[in-house]
Structure formats: C-alpha cells, structure tokens
CSV table of C-alpha atoms in Angstrom, one decimal:
chain,number,residue,atom,x,y,z
Y,55,GLY,CA,4.5,37.9,-18.9
Y,56,PRO,CA,1.6,37.8,-22.0
Y,57,LEU,CA,-1.3,35.7,-19.5
Y,58,LYS,CA,-1.7,39.0,-17.4
Y,59,PRO,CA,-2.4,36.9,-14.5
Y,60,GLU,CA,-3.4,39.7,-12.5
Y,61,ILE,CA,-6.4,40.3,-14.4
Y,62,THR,CA,-6.7,36.9,-15.9
Y,63,ILE,CA,-6.1,35.3,-12.9
Y,64,THR,CA,-7.2,37.5,-10.1
Y,65,TYR,CA,-10.4,38.4,-11.5
Y,66,ILE,CA,-11.6,36.2,-15.0
Y,67,ALA,CA,-10.5,32.6,-14.4
Y,68,VAL,CA,-12.0,32.5,-10.3
Y,69,SER,CA,-15.1,34.4,-12.0
Y,70,ALA,CA,-15.3,31.7,-14.9
Y,71,ILE,CA,-15.3,28.7,-12.3
Y,72,PHE,CA,-18.3,30.3,-10.4
Y,73,PHE,CA,-20.6,31.1,-13.5
Y,74,ASN,CA,-19.5,28.0,-14.9
Y,75,SER,CA,-20.8,26.8,-11.1
Y,76,GLY,CA,-24.0,28.9,-11.1
Y,77,LEU,CA,-24.8,28.0,-15.0
Y,78,SER,CA,-24.4,24.0,-14.3
Y,79,LEU,CA,-25.8,23.7,-10.8
Y,80,LYS,CA,-29.6,23.2,-10.3
Y,81,THR,CA,-31.2,25.8,-8.4
Y,82,GLU,CA,-33.6,24.0,-6.1
Y,83,GLU,CA,-29.8,22.0,-4.8
Y,84,LEU,CA,-28.5,25.2,-4.5
Y,85,THR,CA,-31.6,26.5,-2.0
Y,86,SER,CA,-31.1,23.4,0.0
Y,87,ALA,CA,-27.8,23.2,0.7
Y,88,LEU,CA,-28.1,26.5,2.3
Y,89,MET,CA,-30.1,24.6,5.1
Y,90,HIS,CA,-28.0,21.9,5.6
Y,91,VAL,CA,-26.4,23.7,8.3
Y,92,LYS,CA,-24.6,20.8,10.6
Y,93,LEU,CA,-22.3,20.5,6.6
Y,94,HIS,CA,-21.0,23.8,7.4
Y,95,LEU,CA,-20.6,23.2,10.4
Y,96,PHE,CA,-18.4,20.2,10.1
Y,97,VAL,CA,-16.5,21.6,7.3
Y,98,GLN,CA,-15.9,25.4,8.6
Y,99,ILE,CA,-14.8,24.0,12.6
Y,100,PHE,CA,-12.7,21.2,11.3
Y,101,THR,CA,-11.0,23.7,8.2
Y,102,LEU,CA,-10.3,26.9,10.2
Y,103,ALA,CA,-10.0,25.3,13.5
Y,104,PHE,CA,-9.2,21.8,13.8
Y,105,PHE,CA,-7.0,21.9,10.7
Y,106,PRO,CA,-4.5,24.4,12.6
Y,107,THR,CA,-4.3,23.6,15.5
Y,108,ALA,CA,-3.4,20.0,14.2
Y,109,ILE,CA,-0.7,21.2,12.6
Y,110,TRP,CA,1.0,23.3,15.6
Y,111,VAL,CA,1.4,20.4,17.8
Y,112,PHE,CA,2.4,18.3,15.2
Y,113,LEU,CA,5.2,21.3,13.8
Y,114,GLN,CA,6.2,21.5,17.8
Y,115,LEU,CA,7.5,18.0,16.6
Y,116,LEU,CA,9.2,18.4,13.6
Y,117,SER,CA,10.5,21.2,15.3
Y,118,ILE,CA,13.6,19.5,16.1
Y,119,THR,CA,14.7,18.2,13.2
Y,120,PRO,CA,17.1,19.9,10.5
Y,121,ILE,CA,14.2,21.0,8.3
Y,122,ASN,CA,13.8,24.5,6.8
Y,123,GLU,CA,12.0,26.2,9.9
Y,124,TRP,CA,10.4,29.1,6.4
Y,125,LEU,CA,9.5,25.6,5.3
Y,126,LEU,CA,7.7,24.9,8.4
Y,127,LYS,CA,5.7,28.1,8.9
Y,128,GLY,CA,4.6,27.8,5.7
Y,129,LEU,CA,3.1,24.4,6.6
Y,130,GLN,CA,1.6,26.3,9.3
Y,131,THR,CA,-0.1,28.8,7.2
Y,132,VAL,CA,-1.4,26.0,4.7
Y,133,GLY,CA,-3.6,25.2,8.1
Y,134,CYS,CA,-4.6,28.9,8.5
Y,135,MET,CA,-5.8,29.4,5.2
Y,136,PRO,CA,-9.6,28.6,4.3
Y,137,PRO,CA,-11.3,25.9,1.8
Y,138,PRO,CA,-10.9,26.9,-1.6
Y,139,VAL,CA,-12.7,28.4,-3.9
Y,140,SER,CA,-12.4,26.3,-6.7
Y,141,SER,CA,-10.7,22.8,-6.4
Y,142,ALA,CA,-13.4,21.1,-4.2
Y,143,VAL,CA,-16.1,21.8,-5.7
Y,144,ILE,CA,-14.8,20.2,-9.1
Y,145,LEU,CA,-13.6,17.2,-7.7
Y,146,THR,CA,-17.0,16.9,-5.9
Y,147,LYS,CA,-18.7,17.4,-9.0
Y,148,ALA,CA,-16.7,15.0,-11.0
Y,149,VAL,CA,-17.5,12.1,-8.4
Y,150,GLY,CA,-21.1,13.4,-8.3
Y,151,GLY,CA,-21.2,14.5,-4.4
Y,152,ASN,CA,-23.1,17.0,-2.8
Y,153,GLU,CA,-22.0,19.5,-5.1
Y,154,ALA,CA,-24.3,22.7,-4.2
Y,155,ALA,CA,-23.0,22.2,-0.6
Y,156,ALA,CA,-19.3,22.0,-2.0
Y,157,ILE,CA,-20.2,25.6,-3.3
Y,158,PHE,CA,-21.7,27.1,-0.7
Y,159,ASN,CA,-18.5,26.0,1.7
Y,160,SER,CA,-16.3,27.2,-0.7
Y,161,ALA,CA,-17.5,30.6,-0.7
Y,162,PHE,CA,-18.8,30.6,2.8
Y,163,GLY,CA,-15.3,29.7,4.0
Y,164,SER,CA,-13.3,32.1,1.7
Y,165,PHE,CA,-15.5,34.9,3.4
Y,166,LEU,CA,-14.6,33.5,7.0
Y,167,GLY,CA,-11.5,33.6,5.7
Y,168,ILE,CA,-11.0,37.1,5.4
Y,169,VAL,CA,-11.2,37.6,9.1
Y,170,ILE,CA,-10.1,34.4,10.0
Y,171,THR,CA,-7.1,33.2,7.7
Y,172,PRO,CA,-5.1,36.4,10.2
Y,173,LEU,CA,-5.6,36.0,13.0
Y,174,LEU,CA,-4.9,32.7,12.4
Y,175,LEU,CA,-1.5,33.7,11.0
Y,176,LEU,CA,-1.4,36.3,13.8
Y,177,LEU,CA,-2.2,33.7,16.7
Y,178,PHE,CA,-0.1,30.8,15.0
Y,179,LEU,CA,2.9,32.4,13.2
Y,180,GLY,CA,3.2,36.2,15.5
Y,181,SER,CA,2.8,38.4,12.5
Y,182,SER,CA,0.9,40.8,12.2
Y,183,SER,CA,0.0,43.7,9.5
Y,184,SER,CA,-2.8,46.2,8.5
Y,185,VAL,CA,-5.3,43.7,6.4
Y,186,PRO,CA,-7.1,45.4,4.0
Y,187,PHE,CA,-10.7,43.5,4.8
Y,188,THR,CA,-12.6,45.8,2.9
Y,189,SER,CA,-11.0,45.1,-0.9
Y,190,ILE,CA,-10.6,41.8,-0.4
Y,191,PHE,CA,-14.1,41.2,1.2
Y,192,SER,CA,-15.2,43.3,-2.5
Y,193,GLN,CA,-12.7,41.4,-4.4
Y,194,LEU,CA,-14.0,38.1,-3.2
Y,195,PHE,CA,-18.1,39.3,-3.4
Y,196,MET,CA,-17.4,40.5,-7.2
Y,197,THR,CA,-15.5,36.9,-8.1
Y,198,VAL,CA,-17.4,34.7,-6.1
Y,199,VAL,CA,-21.3,35.9,-5.1
Y,200,VAL,CA,-22.1,37.5,-8.4
Y,201,PRO,CA,-20.6,35.4,-11.1
Y,202,LEU,CA,-22.4,32.6,-9.3
Y,203,ILE,CA,-25.6,34.9,-9.2
Y,204,ILE,CA,-25.0,35.5,-12.9
Y,205,GLY,CA,-24.6,32.3,-13.7
Y,206,GLN,CA,-27.9,31.3,-12.0
Y,207,ILE,CA,-30.1,34.0,-13.6
Y,208,VAL,CA,-28.7,32.7,-16.8
Y,209,ARG,CA,-29.4,29.1,-16.8
Y,210,ARG,CA,-33.1,30.1,-16.4
Y,211,TYR,CA,-33.0,31.3,-20.1
Y,212,ILE,CA,-31.4,28.4,-21.2
Y,213,LYS,CA,-31.9,25.5,-18.8
Y,214,ASP,CA,-33.6,23.4,-21.8
Y,215,TRP,CA,-30.7,24.3,-24.0
Y,216,LEU,CA,-28.3,23.4,-21.2
Y,217,GLU,CA,-29.8,20.0,-20.8
Y,218,ARG,CA,-30.5,18.4,-24.5
Y,219,LYS,CA,-26.5,19.8,-24.9
Y,220,LYS,CA,-24.7,19.2,-20.9
Y,221,PRO,CA,-21.8,20.8,-22.0
Y,222,PRO,CA,-18.3,19.8,-20.7
Y,223,PHE,CA,-18.2,22.2,-16.9
Y,224,GLY,CA,-16.0,20.1,-15.9
Y,225,ALA,CA,-13.5,20.0,-18.5
Y,226,ILE,CA,-14.1,23.8,-18.5
Y,227,SER,CA,-13.2,24.2,-14.6
Y,228,SER,CA,-10.4,22.3,-14.8
Y,229,CYS,CA,-9.0,24.1,-17.7
Y,230,VAL,CA,-9.4,27.0,-15.7
Y,231,LEU,CA,-7.7,25.6,-13.1
Y,232,LEU,CA,-4.6,24.7,-14.7
Y,233,MET,CA,-4.1,28.1,-15.4
Y,234,ILE,CA,-3.9,28.8,-12.2
Y,235,ILE,CA,-1.9,26.9,-10.7
Y,236,TYR,CA,0.7,27.2,-13.6
Y,237,THR,CA,0.9,31.1,-12.8
Y,238,THR,CA,1.2,30.9,-9.7
Y,239,PHE,CA,4.4,28.3,-9.7
Y,240,CYS,CA,5.6,31.0,-12.1
Y,241,ASP,CA,5.2,34.2,-10.2
Y,242,THR,CA,7.3,32.3,-7.3
Y,243,PHE,CA,10.1,30.3,-8.1
Y,244,ALA,CA,11.1,33.6,-10.6
Y,245,ASN,CA,12.3,35.0,-7.6
Y,246,PRO,CA,15.8,34.6,-7.3
Y,247,ASN,CA,16.2,35.0,-3.9
Y,248,ILE,CA,14.5,31.4,-3.6
Y,249,ASP,CA,16.8,29.8,-1.1
Y,250,LEU,CA,15.8,26.0,-1.1
Y,251,ASP,CA,17.5,22.6,0.1
Y,252,LYS,CA,16.4,19.4,-1.7
Y,253,PHE,CA,16.4,17.7,1.9
Y,254,SER,CA,13.8,20.3,3.2
Y,255,LEU,CA,11.4,20.2,0.1
Y,256,ILE,CA,11.2,16.8,-0.4
Y,257,ILE,CA,10.6,15.7,3.7
Y,258,ILE,CA,7.9,19.2,3.0
Y,259,VAL,CA,5.9,17.1,0.2
Y,260,PHE,CA,6.2,13.6,1.4
Y,261,ILE,CA,4.4,15.3,4.8
Y,262,ILE,CA,1.6,17.8,2.9
Y,263,PHE,CA,0.4,13.8,1.5
Y,264,SER,CA,0.7,12.6,4.1
Y,265,ILE,CA,-1.1,15.3,6.0
Y,266,GLN,CA,-3.9,15.2,2.8
Y,267,MET,CA,-4.7,11.6,3.4
Y,268,SER,CA,-4.4,12.1,7.4
Y,269,PHE,CA,-7.4,13.9,7.2
Y,270,MET,CA,-9.2,12.8,3.8
Y,271,PHE,CA,-9.3,9.7,5.9
Y,272,LEU,CA,-10.1,11.2,10.0
Y,273,THR,CA,-13.1,13.4,7.7
Y,274,PHE,CA,-14.8,10.4,6.1
Y,275,LEU,CA,-14.6,8.3,9.2
Y,276,PHE,CA,-16.2,11.5,10.8
Y,277,SER,CA,-19.0,12.0,8.8
Y,278,THR,CA,-20.0,7.9,8.1
Y,279,ARG,CA,-20.1,6.9,11.0
Y,280,SER,CA,-23.8,4.8,12.5
Y,281,ASN,CA,-24.9,7.8,14.2
Y,282,SER,CA,-24.5,10.3,11.6
Y,283,THR,CA,-26.9,12.1,9.5
Y,284,PHE,CA,-24.7,12.8,6.8
Y,285,THR,CA,-25.3,11.3,3.0
Y,286,PRO,CA,-23.3,9.3,1.0
Y,287,ALA,CA,-22.9,12.6,-1.7
Y,288,ASP,CA,-23.1,15.2,2.2
Y,289,THR,CA,-19.4,13.1,3.0
Y,290,VAL,CA,-18.1,13.1,-0.7
Y,291,ALA,CA,-18.4,17.4,-0.4
Y,292,ILE,CA,-17.1,16.9,3.3
Y,293,VAL,CA,-14.0,15.0,2.6
Y,294,PHE,CA,-13.0,17.6,-0.4
Y,295,CYS,CA,-14.0,20.5,1.6
Y,296,SER,CA,-12.6,20.4,4.7
Y,297,THR,CA,-9.3,19.2,3.9
Y,298,HIS,CA,-8.5,21.2,0.6
Y,299,LYS,CA,-6.8,25.2,1.5
Y,300,SER,CA,-7.7,27.9,-1.1
Y,301,LEU,CA,-4.3,29.0,-3.1
Y,302,THR,CA,-6.2,31.4,-5.4
Y,303,LEU,CA,-7.1,33.2,-2.0
Y,304,GLY,CA,-3.7,32.1,-0.2
Y,305,ILE,CA,-1.1,33.4,-1.9
Y,306,PRO,CA,-3.2,36.8,-2.1
Y,307,MET,CA,-3.2,37.0,1.6
Y,308,LEU,CA,-0.1,36.0,2.4
Y,309,LYS,CA,1.3,39.0,-0.1
Y,310,ILE,CA,-0.4,41.0,2.5
Y,311,VAL,CA,0.6,39.4,5.8
Y,312,PHE,CA,3.9,39.6,5.1
Y,313,ALA,CA,4.3,42.4,2.7
Y,314,GLY,CA,8.1,43.2,2.7
Y,315,TYR,CA,9.4,40.0,4.3
Y,316,GLU,CA,12.3,38.6,3.0
Y,317,HIS,CA,11.1,34.9,3.6
Y,318,LEU,CA,8.0,35.4,2.2
Y,319,SER,CA,8.8,32.8,-1.2
Y,320,LEU,CA,9.7,30.1,1.0
Y,321,ILE,CA,6.7,30.2,3.3
Y,322,SER,CA,4.6,30.3,-0.1
Y,323,VAL,CA,6.3,27.0,-1.2
Y,324,PRO,CA,4.1,24.8,1.2
Y,325,LEU,CA,1.1,25.9,0.1
Y,326,LEU,CA,2.5,26.1,-3.8
Y,327,ILE,CA,2.6,22.5,-3.1
Y,328,TYR,CA,0.0,21.7,-1.3
Y,329,HIS,CA,-3.0,22.5,-3.9
Y,330,PRO,CA,-2.0,20.5,-7.6
Y,331,ALA,CA,-0.9,18.2,-4.4
Y,332,GLN,CA,-4.5,18.1,-3.3
Y,333,ILE,CA,-6.1,18.0,-6.7
Y,334,LEU,CA,-3.6,15.1,-8.2
Y,335,LEU,CA,-5.0,12.9,-4.6
Y,336,GLY,CA,-8.4,13.8,-5.4
Y,337,SER,CA,-8.4,13.3,-9.1
Y,338,LEU,CA,-6.8,9.6,-8.0
Y,339,LEU,CA,-8.9,9.1,-5.5
Y,340,VAL,CA,-12.1,10.0,-7.3
Y,341,PRO,CA,-12.6,6.6,-9.2
Y,342,THR,CA,-12.9,4.9,-5.8
Y,343,ILE,CA,-14.8,8.0,-4.3
Y,344,LYS,CA,-17.6,7.7,-6.7
Y,345,SER,CA,-17.3,3.7,-6.6
Y,346,TRP,CA,-18.0,3.6,-3.6
Y,347,MET,CA,-20.5,6.5,-3.4
Y,348,VAL,CA,-22.8,4.5,-5.7
Y,349,SER,CA,-22.6,1.5,-4.0
Y,350,ARG,CA,-23.4,2.7,-0.2
Y,351,GLN,CA,-26.3,4.5,-2.2
Y,352,LYS,CA,-27.5,1.2,-3.5
Y,353,ALA,CA,-27.2,-0.6,-0.9
Y,354,LEU,CA,-29.7,2.7,1.3
Y,355,LYS,CA,-32.6,2.4,-1.0
Y,356,LEU,CA,-32.2,-1.4,-0.3
Y,357,THR,CA,-32.5,-1.3,3.1
Y,358,ARG,CA,-35.2,2.0,2.9
Y,359,GLN,CA,-37.3,-0.7,0.8
Y,360,PRO,CA,-40.2,-2.2,1.7
Y,361,LYS,CA,-40.3,-5.6,2.4
Y,362,ALA,CA,-42.6,-8.1,0.6
Y,363,PRO,CA,-45.7,-9.5,2.9
Y,364,VAL,CA,-44.8,-13.0,3.0
Y,365,LYS,CA,-47.5,-15.0,1.4
Y,366,VAL,CA,-48.5,-18.0,3.7
C-alpha cells in the first residue's frame, strides 16, 4: 500500500524510536545502566527462559480444550519472542522509571533473540529452517544500535536546546509505535486464507490478558522483595521489559522460521493480539505504577535521612 511498511516500518519506524531515545537519554544514565548486571540477568532469564517454559506447561493443560490448535501454537511462539524494541522503553519513560536499563535490555534482548528465539521455536514446536542470522543481526544493528549512537552524538551538540524546549519525545515514539501496530494488523488480516472461529479468538484474548497481568504481578513481587537491591525505578523497567514481547522482530522471525507454512497467519494472531494488549494494559497501569514509584521513592528517602539528635 501507499504506506510502504516494508521500508517505513522495517527500517525507518524502529530507527526513529531509537534515535528518539538516544536524543532524549542522558549519556551518563546509559553508561551506568550497562553496569547493572543483576537487573539485565533477571530480565533476560525471565523473558527468554521462564516465560516460554511456563507457557509450554500451561499449554499442556489447554491442549485438551476445543481451542484452535494453531492459535495455541501461536501462544507458544509469543513466549519464545525476545523483549520489544520500543513499547517497554516508551512505557518505562512514561512512568519515569529506569529508561536506560529498559533501552539496554530491549537492544540486548533483541540481539539474543536472533539466536535464542529460533532455537526455542525448534525446541517447543519442532519447527526448523535455515535462519539468516547475519542479515537479521545486521538489520538490528542498523535499526537499533546505530540510531541510538547517532541520537547520543546529536544530543551533545543540542543539549542546551533540548533541556530548554523539552520536545515531546514520548508522544513521538507513541505515534511511531501506533503506525507499526496498524500496518502489521493490516498485513495479517488482509490474508484471505485466515480462518478464525470466534470462540477460540475470544478465549485467546482472555488468556493473553491473564498471562500479562500474572507475569507483571510476578515480576513486581520478585523485584520488590525485602532482600532485593532493585530501586523503584529499576522495578518499573523490570516489569515492562520482562513481560513485553517484540512484534517488530517477532513477525519477521515467524515469516522466516515458518516460511511457506499454510497456518502461518493463524500462528501469528496471538502475537498480533499480545503486542497491542501489552501497550493497552501498560498504558492503563502507568498512573498506578507512577504513583507507587513516587511514594516508594519518598519513603526510601525518609528512611535514609539521618535522624535529628534528641535534645536532653
């Protein structure tokens, strides 16, 4: 169509989001985020190991139900996907959480996903194909890493102007993300061979929202334990990065791994539902999470303040 998503989405849209992040993020924050190894390990292990395994166990129970088996296989592909390259960063920024950590985990998780996601699909679904790792890796490098670096370089020269004018970076990223979702939905549901029964589709939507709520609550509990070293801002990044899945990387990967597969459209549906659902749910929770984070930060500041000496 006239929007040319094969160019505007695949290259320009994702690049714009990361250029935007590079422009808005303070360099010292990004550098300090690289050293937060515990947080990165938590996010990557949860999203690329625990998530797909938990979904697989859950699907063993669902396999006895009349739900369309290809939609169930699609749920498993959702579990195997890497973290998103955009939505988790945008929502973390909207709350005021650790945006630098969100950016690092989105980029790092995407690179891990190039190798790990096809292996997970092979393990859980038995699908194998020749995956062009080199071309996917180079595309990720050009659309994620390079725009981020360019954004950081440009920021050095217009830093004062940015701090004075405060451009609406969040709104720009949200508009770009909306365009990504719209074109992907058009691409999938324009397929005349897609055969969906309403019962299965409604149940899958309900399951997806339930999975997201459960996993967000689980990551919140783990990251706020008394013996945890994570700050409230870290928890925000963990909750979004651990539970969100990439659509912009996921759909191209599914097309590569399941190339020529007659049920590809049905397998893609859960991911197409999961992505806008995670943005909708995340957006609804932004005020609540922001309120929690602010109150938690204030409470921590009060506990750290030295007590005034008692006059005798």
